[in-house]
Coordinates of C-alpha atoms and ligand atoms in Angstrom, one line a residue:
M209 CA 54.4 -3.1 -51.9
D210 CA 54.4 0.0 -54.5
E211 CA 51.9 1.5 -53.0
K212 CA 53.6 2.0 -49.7
K213 CA 56.6 3.1 -51.1
V214 CA 57.1 7.0 -49.9
N215 CA 59.1 9.7 -51.7
T216 CA 62.1 9.3 -49.1
T217 CA 65.4 10.6 -49.7
V218 CA 68.7 11.7 -48.0
R219 CA 70.0 14.8 -48.9
N220 CA 73.1 16.7 -47.9
I221 CA 71.8 20.0 -47.0
S222 CA 74.8 21.8 -47.3
E223 CA 75.2 20.7 -51.0
D224 CA 71.4 22.1 -51.5
L225 CA 72.8 25.2 -49.8
V226 CA 75.7 25.6 -51.5
D227 CA 73.9 25.3 -54.9
M228 CA 71.4 28.0 -54.0
Y229 CA 74.2 30.7 -52.9
L230 CA 77.1 29.5 -55.6
D231 CA 75.7 32.1 -58.2
E232 CA 75.3 35.0 -55.6
C233 CA 79.0 34.4 -54.4
I234 CA 80.8 33.7 -57.8
I235 CA 78.7 37.0 -59.0
N236 CA 80.0 38.8 -55.4
S237 CA 83.3 38.2 -55.6
G238 CA 84.1 38.2 -59.4
I239 CA 85.6 35.5 -60.1
C240 CA 85.7 33.6 -63.3
D241 CA 82.3 31.5 -63.7
C242 CA 83.1 28.7 -65.9
E243 CA 82.3 25.3 -65.4
I244 CA 85.7 24.7 -63.7
C245 CA 85.9 27.5 -61.3
R246 CA 82.0 26.9 -60.4
A247 CA 82.7 23.3 -59.9
D248 CA 85.7 23.8 -57.9
V249 CA 84.3 26.4 -55.6
K250 CA 81.6 24.1 -54.8
A251 CA 83.8 21.1 -54.0
I252 CA 86.0 23.5 -51.9
A253 CA 83.2 25.0 -49.9
L254 CA 81.5 21.4 -49.3
N255 CA 85.2 20.0 -48.4
N256 CA 85.5 22.7 -45.8
F257 CA 81.7 22.3 -44.6
P258 CA 80.6 19.9 -42.3
T259 CA 77.9 17.9 -44.5
H260 CA 74.7 17.8 -43.0
Y261 CA 72.2 15.1 -44.1
V262 CA 68.7 14.7 -43.7
A263 CA 66.2 12.4 -44.5
T264 CA 63.0 14.0 -45.9
E265 CA 59.4 12.4 -47.5
M266 CA 58.3 15.9 -48.2
G267 CA 61.3 17.4 -50.3
E268 CA 64.1 19.2 -50.0
A269 CA 62.1 22.3 -49.6
L270 CA 60.4 21.8 -46.3
A271 CA 64.2 20.6 -45.0
L272 CA 65.6 24.0 -46.2
A273 CA 62.8 26.1 -44.6
R274 CA 63.4 24.7 -41.5
I275 CA 67.4 25.8 -41.5
L276 CA 66.6 28.9 -43.1
N277 CA 66.7 31.5 -40.5
S278 CA 69.7 29.7 -38.7
Q279 CA 73.3 30.7 -38.7
Y280 CA 73.7 27.6 -40.7
Q281 CA 73.0 30.1 -44.0
A282 CA 75.5 32.7 -42.8
N283 CA 78.5 30.3 -42.2
I284 CA 77.5 28.3 -45.7
I285 CA 77.6 32.0 -47.5
I286 CA 81.0 32.4 -45.7
S287 CA 82.5 29.0 -46.5
I288 CA 81.4 29.9 -50.1
M289 CA 83.3 33.2 -50.1
D290 CA 86.0 31.5 -48.8
A291 CA 86.4 29.0 -51.6
A292 CA 85.7 31.8 -54.2
G293 CA 88.9 33.2 -52.7
A294 CA 91.1 30.2 -53.3
V295 CA 89.9 29.5 -56.6
K296 CA 90.4 33.4 -57.5
E297 CA 94.0 32.9 -56.0
K298 CA 95.0 29.5 -58.2
P299 CA 92.3 29.2 -61.0
R300 CA 92.9 25.6 -62.6
H301 CA 92.8 27.3 -65.9
E302 CA 94.5 30.1 -67.5
R303 CA 93.5 33.6 -66.7
K304 CA 91.5 35.3 -69.4
Ligands
ZN675 ZN1 87.3 29.8 -65.0

């Protein structure tokens, strides 16, 4: 049984991409980069963006590569920047 087990996972590619671009977008938007604000930006961006699940047996890298050249990436960056804007307006903690 175990020998036949393949490493198949279902991943939300949107989340992988948000993770990939989160740092860049936070730096570009100039918002606070603390844990709270980062988590808020990620949550807002993901809520505003359709989930995109893929089943993959070869790891997330390949699945990501398939969509690397699509409009998808540009859209996710826009979502993150919008989310960063929202967090900038209303951070959950006091401004430094
Ligand atoms: Zn913060």
